[in-house]
Tab-separated table of C-alpha atoms in Angstrom:
chain	number	residue	atom	x	y	z
A	595	MET	CA	81.356	-27.120	-32.467
A	596	ASN	CA	85.128	-27.332	-32.701
A	597	SER	CA	85.178	-30.970	-31.554
A	598	LEU	CA	84.812	-32.100	-35.162
A	599	LYS	CA	87.993	-30.396	-36.284
A	600	PRO	CA	91.614	-31.562	-35.958
A	601	ILE	CA	93.697	-29.689	-33.413
A	602	PHE	CA	96.971	-28.326	-34.791
A	603	ASP	CA	99.093	-27.183	-31.831
A	604	GLU	CA	102.868	-27.572	-31.882
A	605	LYS	CA	103.021	-27.237	-28.091
A	606	LYS	CA	101.318	-30.623	-27.770
A	607	PRO	CA	102.699	-34.073	-28.667
A	608	GLN	CA	102.321	-34.464	-32.427
A	609	VAL	CA	100.646	-37.445	-34.097
A	610	TYR	CA	100.957	-38.205	-37.812
A	611	ILE	CA	98.445	-40.641	-39.333
A	612	GLU	CA	98.519	-42.303	-42.749
A	613	THR	CA	95.383	-44.141	-43.866
A	614	TYR	CA	95.274	-46.959	-46.399
A	615	GLY	CA	92.372	-48.886	-47.879
A	616	CYS	CA	88.642	-48.359	-47.665
A	617	GLN	CA	86.330	-45.635	-46.373
A	618	MET	CA	85.922	-47.557	-43.115
A	619	ASN	CA	89.634	-47.098	-42.462
A	620	VAL	CA	89.227	-43.350	-42.994
A	621	ASN	CA	86.485	-43.339	-40.380
A	622	ASP	CA	88.643	-45.425	-38.028
A	623	SER	CA	91.500	-42.912	-38.368
A	624	GLU	CA	89.042	-40.194	-37.382
A	625	VAL	CA	88.074	-42.203	-34.273
A	626	ILE	CA	91.748	-42.731	-33.377
A	627	LEU	CA	92.474	-39.026	-33.691
A	628	SER	CA	89.450	-38.202	-31.523
A	629	VAL	CA	90.764	-40.505	-28.781
A	630	LEU	CA	94.278	-39.061	-29.027
A	631	GLN	CA	93.120	-35.445	-29.050
A	632	SER	CA	91.120	-36.075	-25.879
A	633	ASN	CA	94.385	-37.340	-24.356
A	634	GLY	CA	96.404	-34.222	-25.193
A	635	TYR	CA	97.738	-34.948	-28.680
A	636	ALA	CA	97.529	-32.711	-31.735
A	637	LEU	CA	97.589	-33.652	-35.413
A	638	THR	CA	100.521	-32.885	-37.682
A	639	GLU	CA	100.618	-33.295	-41.445
A	640	ASP	CA	104.434	-33.255	-41.419
A	641	MET	CA	105.969	-36.611	-40.491
A	642	ASN	CA	109.258	-34.863	-39.638
A	643	LYS	CA	107.543	-33.143	-36.693
A	644	ALA	CA	105.796	-36.248	-35.376
A	645	ASP	CA	106.189	-37.763	-31.916
A	646	VAL	CA	103.882	-40.609	-32.935
A	647	ILE	CA	103.607	-42.099	-36.438
A	648	LEU	CA	100.617	-44.335	-37.144
A	649	ALA	CA	99.699	-46.236	-40.298
A	650	ASN	CA	96.077	-47.404	-40.480
A	651	THR	CA	96.288	-50.453	-42.691
A	652	CYS	CA	94.314	-52.704	-45.015
A	653	SER	CA	94.788	-56.445	-45.583
A	654	ILE	CA	92.211	-57.054	-48.281
A	655	ARG	CA	94.826	-57.236	-51.050
A	656	GLU	CA	98.467	-58.260	-51.065
A	657	ASN	CA	99.577	-55.042	-52.793
A	658	ALA	CA	98.147	-52.989	-49.935
A	659	GLU	CA	100.248	-54.890	-47.397
A	660	GLN	CA	103.397	-54.619	-49.503
A	661	ARG	CA	103.024	-50.829	-49.569
A	662	ILE	CA	102.859	-50.785	-45.773
A	663	TRP	CA	106.067	-52.804	-45.385
A	664	GLY	CA	107.779	-50.196	-47.561
A	665	ARG	CA	106.387	-47.356	-45.462
A	666	ILE	CA	107.510	-49.065	-42.234
A	667	GLU	CA	111.109	-48.903	-43.460
A	668	GLN	CA	110.721	-45.174	-44.066
A	669	PHE	CA	109.224	-44.735	-40.587
A	670	ARG	CA	112.204	-46.608	-39.109
A	671	LEU	CA	114.596	-44.206	-40.818
A	672	GLN	CA	112.723	-41.401	-39.097
A	673	LYS	CA	113.104	-43.208	-35.773
A	674	LYS	CA	116.868	-43.490	-36.301
A	675	ARG	CA	116.996	-39.703	-36.429
A	676	ASN	CA	114.761	-39.443	-33.351
A	677	PRO	CA	114.674	-42.619	-31.219
A	678	ALA	CA	111.881	-41.170	-29.041
A	679	ILE	CA	109.348	-41.466	-31.878
A	680	VAL	CA	106.692	-44.142	-31.435
A	681	ILE	CA	105.821	-46.066	-34.602
A	682	GLY	CA	102.495	-47.879	-34.667
A	683	ILE	CA	100.580	-50.083	-37.092
A	684	VAL	CA	96.816	-50.111	-36.548
A	685	GLY	CA	93.888	-51.686	-38.358
A	686	CYS	CA	93.459	-54.891	-40.329
A	687	MET	CA	97.133	-55.607	-41.013
A	688	ALA	CA	97.842	-55.237	-37.287
A	689	GLU	CA	95.124	-57.788	-36.572
A	690	ARG	CA	96.349	-60.240	-39.196
A	691	LEU	CA	100.135	-60.145	-38.689
A	692	LYS	CA	100.334	-59.363	-34.965
A	693	ASP	CA	103.741	-60.428	-33.534
A	694	LYS	CA	105.443	-60.300	-36.933
A	695	LEU	CA	104.913	-56.533	-36.951
A	696	LEU	CA	106.326	-56.131	-33.427
A	697	GLU	CA	109.749	-56.963	-34.854
A	698	LYS	CA	109.566	-53.687	-36.794
A	699	VAL	CA	107.381	-51.249	-34.830
A	700	ASP	CA	106.602	-50.127	-31.268
A	701	LEU	CA	102.851	-50.578	-31.257
A	702	VAL	CA	100.340	-52.914	-32.896
A	703	ALA	CA	96.655	-52.110	-32.383
A	704	GLY	CA	93.740	-53.999	-33.902
A	705	PRO	CA	90.456	-52.355	-34.992
A	706	ASP	CA	88.740	-52.913	-31.618
A	707	SER	CA	91.519	-51.494	-29.400
A	708	TYR	CA	91.433	-47.803	-30.266
A	709	ARG	CA	89.971	-46.667	-26.932
A	710	ASN	CA	93.257	-47.737	-25.320
A	711	ILE	CA	95.664	-46.380	-27.902
A	712	ALA	CA	96.834	-43.387	-25.833
A	713	ARG	CA	97.720	-45.666	-22.907
A	714	MET	CA	99.505	-48.058	-25.257
A	715	ILE	CA	101.611	-45.206	-26.651
A	716	ALA	CA	102.483	-44.057	-23.126
A	717	ASP	CA	103.542	-47.603	-22.155
A	718	VAL	CA	105.935	-48.097	-25.092
A	719	ARG	CA	109.536	-48.731	-23.977
A	720	PRO	CA	112.615	-49.748	-26.019
A	721	ASP	CA	112.303	-53.292	-24.665
A	722	SER	CA	108.520	-53.295	-24.321
A	723	PRO	CA	106.483	-52.813	-27.513
A	724	GLN	CA	102.711	-52.763	-27.063
A	725	ILE	CA	100.125	-54.980	-28.733
A	726	ASN	CA	96.345	-55.290	-28.448
A	727	VAL	CA	94.567	-57.240	-31.168
A	728	LEU	CA	91.655	-58.628	-29.184
A	729	LEU	CA	88.445	-58.588	-31.209
A	730	SER	CA	85.227	-57.468	-29.561
A	731	ARG	CA	81.640	-58.646	-29.953
A	732	ASP	CA	80.144	-55.278	-28.994
A	733	GLU	CA	82.591	-52.419	-29.711
A	734	THR	CA	81.127	-49.855	-32.137
A	735	TYR	CA	82.721	-46.602	-30.808
A	736	SER	CA	79.205	-45.169	-30.839
A	737	ASP	CA	79.980	-42.653	-28.080
A	738	ILE	CA	83.083	-41.235	-29.783
A	739	SER	CA	82.648	-38.251	-32.107
A	740	PRO	CA	85.207	-38.742	-34.893
A	741	VAL	CA	87.562	-35.856	-35.692
A	742	ARG	CA	86.933	-35.184	-39.355
A	743	LEU	CA	89.985	-35.465	-41.615
A	744	ASP	CA	88.260	-34.440	-44.857
A	745	LYS	CA	89.525	-31.212	-46.419
A	746	ASN	CA	86.334	-29.598	-47.690
A	747	GLY	CA	83.890	-29.972	-44.797
A	748	VAL	CA	81.137	-31.107	-47.176
A	749	SER	CA	80.877	-34.909	-46.976
A	750	ALA	CA	81.573	-37.184	-44.004
A	751	TYR	CA	81.495	-40.883	-43.172
A	752	ILE	CA	79.418	-42.389	-40.366
A	753	SER	CA	80.119	-45.964	-39.326
A	754	ILE	CA	76.801	-47.742	-38.627
A	755	MET	CA	78.196	-51.211	-37.914
A	756	ARG	CA	81.457	-53.119	-37.624
A	757	GLY	CA	82.636	-56.583	-38.610
A	758	CYS	CA	81.126	-59.088	-41.008
A	759	ASN	CA	79.353	-62.440	-40.749
A	760	ASN	CA	79.377	-63.408	-44.425
A	761	ALA	CA	82.685	-65.313	-44.532
A	762	CYS	CA	83.193	-65.128	-48.301
A	763	SER	CA	85.897	-67.682	-49.049
A	764	TYR	CA	88.403	-65.137	-50.432
A	765	CYS	CA	87.914	-62.422	-47.794
A	766	VAL	CA	90.048	-61.680	-44.741
A	767	VAL	CA	87.654	-59.128	-43.185
A	768	PRO	CA	85.835	-61.484	-40.748
A	769	TYR	CA	89.238	-62.477	-39.346
A	770	THR	CA	90.555	-58.912	-39.021
A	771	ARG	CA	87.385	-57.038	-37.982
A	772	GLY	CA	85.444	-59.723	-36.178
A	773	ALA	CA	81.758	-60.531	-35.996
A	774	GLU	CA	79.077	-58.183	-37.231
A	775	ARG	CA	77.494	-55.785	-34.743
A	776	SER	CA	75.215	-52.829	-35.363
A	777	ARG	CA	75.359	-49.437	-33.706
A	778	ASP	CA	72.544	-47.722	-31.797
A	779	PRO	CA	70.526	-45.815	-34.440
A	780	HIS	CA	70.005	-42.842	-32.106
A	781	SER	CA	73.778	-42.330	-31.837
A	782	ILE	CA	73.994	-42.446	-35.639
A	783	VAL	CA	71.270	-39.808	-35.976
A	784	ARG	CA	72.990	-37.625	-33.352
A	785	GLU	CA	76.238	-37.822	-35.305
A	786	ALA	CA	74.427	-36.862	-38.521
A	787	GLU	CA	72.763	-33.934	-36.729
A	788	GLU	CA	76.120	-32.775	-35.376
A	789	LEU	CA	77.659	-32.913	-38.831
A	790	PHE	CA	74.799	-30.982	-40.401
A	791	ALA	CA	75.004	-28.345	-37.642
A	792	ASN	CA	78.680	-27.947	-38.514
A	793	GLY	CA	77.966	-27.287	-42.185
A	794	TYR	CA	78.271	-30.765	-43.684
A	795	LYS	CA	75.774	-31.463	-46.469
A	796	GLU	CA	76.308	-35.181	-47.047
A	797	VAL	CA	76.791	-38.281	-44.914
A	798	ASN	CA	77.855	-41.701	-46.117
A	799	LEU	CA	76.646	-44.562	-43.892
A	800	LEU	CA	79.326	-47.236	-43.739
A	801	GLY	CA	79.239	-50.954	-43.065
A	802	GLN	CA	80.750	-54.086	-44.505
A	803	ASN	CA	77.177	-55.101	-45.350
A	804	VAL	CA	74.786	-52.242	-44.577
A	805	ASP	CA	71.742	-54.252	-45.634
A	806	SER	CA	72.154	-56.570	-42.639
A	807	TYR	CA	72.119	-53.644	-40.187
A	808	LEU	CA	69.742	-54.499	-37.329
A	809	TRP	CA	69.405	-52.815	-33.939
A	810	LYS	CA	67.284	-54.654	-31.398
A	811	SER	CA	65.883	-52.908	-28.326
A	812	ALA	CA	62.878	-52.808	-26.048
A	813	GLU	CA	61.558	-49.888	-28.112
A	814	GLY	CA	61.478	-52.090	-31.205
A	815	ASN	CA	63.866	-53.207	-33.920
A	816	VAL	CA	65.408	-50.893	-36.511
A	817	ASN	CA	66.574	-52.385	-39.813
A	818	PHE	CA	68.544	-50.618	-42.529
A	819	ALA	CA	65.469	-49.218	-44.248
A	820	GLY	CA	64.355	-47.787	-40.918
A	821	LEU	CA	67.779	-46.287	-40.292
A	822	LEU	CA	67.780	-44.644	-43.724
A	823	GLU	CA	64.403	-43.135	-42.896
A	824	MET	CA	65.700	-41.772	-39.574
A	825	VAL	CA	68.871	-40.221	-41.021
A	826	SER	CA	67.091	-38.722	-44.024
A	827	ALA	CA	64.741	-36.942	-41.573
A	828	VAL	CA	67.632	-34.917	-40.095
A	829	SER	CA	67.159	-32.344	-42.877
A	830	PRO	CA	66.037	-32.330	-46.505
A	831	GLU	CA	69.285	-30.418	-47.167
A	832	LEU	CA	71.419	-33.326	-45.914
A	833	ARG	CA	72.161	-35.902	-48.597
A	834	VAL	CA	72.436	-39.515	-47.485
A	835	ARG	CA	74.632	-42.134	-49.151
A	836	PHE	CA	75.621	-45.628	-48.032
A	837	SER	CA	78.022	-48.440	-48.778
A	838	THR	CA	78.397	-51.326	-49.122
A	839	SER	CA	75.275	-53.305	-50.079
A	840	HIS	CA	75.231	-57.080	-50.420
A	841	PRO	CA	73.245	-58.639	-53.292
A	842	LYS	CA	71.851	-61.393	-51.059
A	843	ASP	CA	70.421	-58.903	-48.552
A	844	ILE	CA	69.368	-55.718	-50.325
A	845	SER	CA	65.611	-55.583	-49.869
A	846	ASP	CA	62.681	-54.068	-51.711
A	847	GLU	CA	61.991	-52.125	-48.500
A	848	VAL	CA	65.362	-50.373	-48.775
A	849	LEU	CA	64.707	-49.592	-52.439
A	850	MET	CA	61.268	-48.195	-51.694
A	851	THR	CA	62.692	-46.056	-48.874
A	852	MET	CA	65.313	-44.660	-51.228
A	853	ALA	CA	62.676	-43.881	-53.842
A	854	ALA	CA	60.482	-42.120	-51.273
A	855	HIS	CA	63.106	-39.619	-50.089
A	856	GLU	CA	64.705	-37.126	-52.433
A	857	ASN	CA	67.724	-36.604	-50.178
A	858	ILE	CA	68.694	-40.302	-50.202
A	859	CYS	CA	71.049	-40.493	-53.163
A	860	ARG	CA	70.043	-42.745	-56.028
A	861	HIS	CA	73.220	-44.789	-56.116
A	862	ILE	CA	73.927	-48.348	-54.997
A	863	HIS	CA	77.319	-50.026	-54.866
A	864	LEU	CA	76.453	-53.699	-55.384
A	865	PRO	CA	79.561	-55.922	-55.583
A	866	VAL	CA	79.038	-58.861	-57.928
A	867	GLN	CA	82.603	-60.332	-57.779
A	868	SER	CA	81.876	-62.735	-60.679
A	869	GLY	CA	79.252	-63.253	-63.355
A	870	SER	CA	79.573	-67.027	-63.065
A	871	SER	CA	77.266	-68.897	-60.695
A	872	THR	CA	79.952	-71.576	-60.349
A	873	MET	CA	82.471	-69.023	-59.143
A	874	LEU	CA	79.927	-67.303	-56.894
A	875	GLU	CA	79.216	-70.597	-55.136
A	876	LYS	CA	82.931	-71.220	-54.685
A	877	MET	CA	83.336	-67.686	-53.333
A	878	ARG	CA	80.487	-68.392	-50.853
A	879	ARG	CA	78.618	-65.278	-51.941
A	880	LYS	CA	75.224	-66.898	-51.181
A	881	TYR	CA	73.569	-65.777	-54.429
A	882	ASP	CA	73.862	-66.790	-58.062
A	883	ARG	CA	73.931	-64.898	-61.341
A	884	GLU	CA	70.166	-65.014	-61.743
A	885	TRP	CA	69.554	-63.621	-58.247
A	886	TYR	CA	71.963	-60.749	-58.881
A	887	LEU	CA	70.322	-59.840	-62.190
A	888	GLU	CA	66.873	-59.983	-60.553
A	889	ARG	CA	68.056	-57.480	-57.898
A	890	VAL	CA	69.416	-55.177	-60.607
A	891	ALA	CA	66.095	-55.405	-62.472
A	892	LYS	CA	64.186	-54.545	-59.271
A	893	ILE	CA	66.448	-51.554	-58.581
A	894	ARG	CA	65.791	-50.205	-62.065
A	895	GLU	CA	62.084	-50.918	-61.821
A	896	ILE	CA	61.745	-48.903	-58.607
A	897	MET	CA	64.393	-46.256	-59.439
A	898	PRO	CA	65.120	-46.078	-63.179
A	899	ASP	CA	67.607	-43.251	-62.578
A	900	CYS	CA	69.616	-45.090	-59.899
A	901	GLY	CA	73.377	-45.230	-60.419
A	902	LEU	CA	74.946	-48.672	-60.085
A	903	SER	CA	78.566	-49.616	-59.431
A	904	THR	CA	80.241	-52.883	-58.516
A	905	ASP	CA	83.364	-54.839	-57.525
A	906	VAL	CA	84.733	-57.764	-59.505
A	907	ILE	CA	87.568	-60.267	-59.081
A	908	ALA	CA	89.358	-61.740	-62.102
A	909	GLY	CA	91.124	-65.085	-61.886
A	910	PHE	CA	89.673	-66.657	-58.740
A	911	SER	CA	90.627	-70.276	-58.078
A	912	GLY	CA	89.512	-72.597	-60.876
A	913	GLU	CA	88.048	-69.834	-63.036
A	914	THR	CA	87.619	-71.118	-66.576
A	915	GLU	CA	87.416	-69.102	-69.758
A	916	GLU	CA	83.677	-69.786	-69.722
A	917	ASP	CA	83.416	-68.336	-66.200
A	918	HIS	CA	85.311	-65.268	-67.377
A	919	GLN	CA	82.998	-64.862	-70.352
A	920	ASP	CA	80.042	-65.054	-67.946
A	921	THR	CA	81.492	-62.065	-66.112
A	922	LEU	CA	81.915	-60.105	-69.330
A	923	SER	CA	78.365	-60.918	-70.431
A	924	LEU	CA	76.962	-59.822	-67.062
A	925	PHE	CA	78.825	-56.522	-67.377
A	926	ARG	CA	77.325	-56.019	-70.836
A	927	GLU	CA	73.837	-56.848	-69.569
A	928	VAL	CA	73.951	-54.575	-66.509
A	929	CYS	CA	76.091	-51.772	-67.960
A	930	PHE	CA	77.472	-50.519	-64.649
A	931	ASP	CA	78.276	-46.841	-64.314
A	932	SER	CA	81.643	-47.738	-62.787
A	933	ALA	CA	83.474	-50.647	-61.205
A	934	PHE	CA	86.397	-51.500	-58.954
A	935	MET	CA	88.220	-54.289	-60.761
A	936	PHE	CA	90.969	-56.488	-59.325
A	937	GLN	CA	92.763	-59.719	-60.029
A	938	TYR	CA	92.588	-62.342	-57.315
A	939	SER	CA	95.324	-62.313	-54.702
A	940	GLU	CA	95.201	-65.102	-52.155
A	941	ARG	CA	94.990	-63.890	-48.549
A	942	PRO	CA	96.530	-66.132	-45.896
A	943	GLY	CA	94.069	-67.502	-43.361
A	944	THR	CA	91.002	-67.346	-45.570
A	945	LEU	CA	88.948	-70.400	-46.481
A	946	ALA	CA	90.087	-70.092	-50.103
A	947	SER	CA	93.757	-70.189	-49.076
A	948	LYS	CA	93.141	-73.438	-47.189
A	949	LYS	CA	90.751	-75.132	-49.595
A	950	TYR	CA	91.347	-73.838	-53.127
A	951	PRO	CA	94.625	-73.563	-55.050
A	952	ASP	CA	95.570	-70.190	-56.506
A	953	ASP	CA	95.840	-71.930	-59.856
A	954	ILE	CA	95.227	-69.244	-62.485
A	955	ALA	CA	98.484	-68.131	-64.093
A	956	PRO	CA	99.389	-64.485	-63.375
A	957	GLU	CA	99.464	-63.611	-67.061
A	958	VAL	CA	95.960	-65.094	-67.489
A	959	LYS	CA	94.654	-63.110	-64.507
A	960	THR	CA	96.140	-59.940	-65.957
A	961	ALA	CA	94.717	-60.581	-69.415
A	962	ARG	CA	91.238	-61.261	-68.031
A	963	LEU	CA	91.377	-58.198	-65.792
A	964	ASN	CA	92.417	-56.043	-68.735
A	965	GLU	CA	89.474	-57.355	-70.754
A	966	ILE	CA	87.098	-56.411	-67.946
A	967	ILE	CA	88.669	-52.957	-67.585
A	968	GLU	CA	88.474	-52.320	-71.326
A	969	LEU	CA	84.817	-53.371	-71.402
A	970	GLN	CA	83.902	-51.322	-68.337
A	971	THR	CA	85.596	-48.232	-69.764
A	972	ARG	CA	83.339	-48.539	-72.810
A	973	MET	CA	80.298	-49.197	-70.619
A	974	SER	CA	81.082	-46.155	-68.456
A	975	LEU	CA	81.321	-43.984	-71.548
A	976	GLU	CA	77.996	-45.361	-72.842
A	977	SER	CA	76.382	-44.736	-69.458
A	978	ASN	CA	77.646	-41.154	-69.338
A	979	ARG	CA	76.609	-40.432	-72.920
A	980	ARG	CA	73.044	-41.318	-71.980
A	981	ASN	CA	73.119	-38.429	-69.506
A	982	ILE	CA	73.953	-35.784	-72.126
A	983	GLY	CA	71.157	-33.221	-72.164
A	984	GLU	CA	69.920	-34.170	-68.680
A	985	THR	CA	70.013	-31.897	-65.627
A	986	PHE	CA	71.285	-32.859	-62.170
A	987	LYS	CA	71.384	-31.334	-58.723
A	988	VAL	CA	75.045	-31.354	-57.720
A	989	LEU	CA	76.679	-30.828	-54.341
A	990	VAL	CA	79.759	-28.648	-54.908
A	991	GLU	CA	82.918	-30.214	-53.470
A	992	GLY	CA	85.471	-27.646	-54.631
A	993	PRO	CA	87.738	-26.742	-57.560
A	994	SER	CA	88.355	-29.297	-60.277
A	995	LYS	CA	91.762	-30.974	-60.009
A	996	ARG	CA	92.548	-30.260	-63.660
A	997	ASN	CA	91.376	-26.668	-63.872
A	998	GLU	CA	90.901	-24.446	-60.819
A	999	SER	CA	88.536	-22.180	-62.732
A	1000	ASP	CA	86.133	-25.145	-62.898
A	1001	LEU	CA	84.192	-26.648	-60.016
A	1002	CYS	CA	83.344	-30.278	-59.362
A	1003	GLY	CA	80.795	-32.236	-57.392
A	1004	ARG	CA	78.716	-35.387	-57.505
A	1005	ALA	CA	75.198	-35.854	-58.741
A	1006	GLY	CA	72.850	-38.029	-56.711
A	1007	ASN	CA	73.738	-41.012	-58.924
A	1008	ASN	CA	77.381	-40.605	-57.768
A	1009	LYS	CA	78.699	-39.415	-61.127
A	1010	MET	CA	81.348	-36.723	-60.988
A	1011	CYS	CA	80.293	-33.473	-62.661
A	1012	VAL	CA	82.725	-30.744	-63.737
A	1013	PHE	CA	81.496	-27.292	-64.745
A	1014	PRO	CA	82.789	-23.702	-65.083
A	1015	SER	CA	82.506	-21.687	-61.870
A	1016	ALA	CA	80.882	-18.908	-63.971
A	1017	VAL	CA	81.615	-16.280	-61.307
A	1018	GLN	CA	80.953	-13.321	-63.622
A	1019	GLU	CA	77.730	-14.781	-64.971
A	1020	ARG	CA	76.451	-15.494	-61.464
A	1021	MET	CA	77.244	-11.966	-60.319
A	1022	GLU	CA	75.399	-10.529	-63.330
A	1023	ALA	CA	72.411	-12.709	-62.359
A	1024	GLY	CA	72.586	-11.384	-58.782
A	1025	LEU	CA	73.901	-14.684	-57.385
A	1026	GLU	CA	76.801	-15.326	-55.005
A	1027	PRO	CA	79.813	-17.309	-56.299
A	1028	LEU	CA	79.496	-21.008	-55.562
A	1029	LYS	CA	81.447	-22.508	-52.674
A	1030	PRO	CA	81.889	-26.050	-51.329
A	1031	GLY	CA	78.652	-27.246	-49.756
A	1032	ASP	CA	76.390	-25.333	-52.134
A	1033	TYR	CA	73.863	-27.109	-54.319
A	1034	VAL	CA	73.726	-26.179	-57.992
A	1035	THR	CA	71.705	-27.399	-60.970
A	1036	VAL	CA	73.793	-28.338	-63.991
A	1037	LYS	CA	73.097	-29.586	-67.510
A	1038	VAL	CA	75.300	-32.252	-69.063
A	1039	ILE	CA	76.750	-31.089	-72.390
A	1040	ASP	CA	79.519	-33.662	-72.912
A	1041	CYS	CA	81.340	-36.449	-71.100
A	1042	THR	CA	84.345	-38.700	-70.767
A	1043	SER	CA	84.228	-42.267	-69.441
A	1044	ALA	CA	84.832	-40.911	-65.929
A	1045	THR	CA	83.216	-37.460	-65.848
A	1046	LEU	CA	80.117	-35.536	-66.884
A	1047	LEU	CA	81.037	-32.187	-68.423
A	1048	CYS	CA	78.353	-29.670	-67.531
A	1049	GLN	CA	77.228	-26.073	-67.479
A	1050	GLN	CA	75.350	-24.296	-64.704
A	1051	ILE	CA	71.689	-23.521	-64.987
A	1052	PHE	CA	70.628	-20.374	-63.104
């Protein structure tokens, strides 16, 4: 099935796509490319050859937007050399900034307008830039097979829902991606089957809050636990991951479903954002510290070997030193395997920007963030040291970035494992050399804070 692969054909109009931000943006870029390929375009990885330059953008943090403004200036230099080039900004930044971007680019397309992107490109004129930032209540692109942009053909993303209804006070997502809507589970299963038939060994089910997935039909309702069950049944050789979970919604039913199926990976990304109940209430997270810790305890009761990662924000409006210490103490209590850690940056249009002052001094934010990072680095090392001597089934992704004679891949708990390819030893044992997409059993012999250092067992 060649439909999954990018078309590289210099005889066709060339489109160059840069993707910024989260995994959902990667999946959106794959949808965009699918639409454009069906309209006669081909992908190029060389911006100098492009007829169309697109940047798929993220608005979650100010730094992400600043990077895009810098890239736009570079795109405009390219357009000076070739005025026929069409420059487009798509995604969350397009939705948020709208007309402001039209002063700089030819096309502005929000996350729900990608079906029309080929027509928009065709309609661009020097005096007529194109914009479509209308949000939809039902668009899920469920009938579009994304063109996969991954390099190894091993792991792919499947979007199971779009938008978000949570309205956390600091978050711009509900304003840039619209209301939450779930995708037909049968289309999700078909996409997983297509991927597996094309050699993929892992799918990652994506949603802003996967735990609130709910498909209603005359046949009956399917919740997230039911969807996990359906996707895991595609093949025992297809690993299933998902992100992101929400602490207020992750259910015992989901945990029990994970525990019951070996090919559903034992890893949960569970953003906490703060260890202070005061801050959590102000953030409108709809849970408190005690609720979060109860969910962690339940995860470890049902799946003691489950990997756990999180997100955290340092320096939210009004955060006191006591609130900060609550976050540090929660990190010590949970001992996350890893974390994405950021200092608060106010996003225009959010409830927090209208209601709460960004009143924590930048140097205080930075100091608190550094304390969290330092603690988490120690916690990650402690977590990895506990795995020394254990064995894991790893899905090979390819050569290690640091040493091409080593291979790397993730265990079910999402920890990165690096191990010698051991080509000679495998040949002597009558085994083929490992390649991306193979499963291998490894034993952990050492570690860093980020990686398990392993050896093959065969």
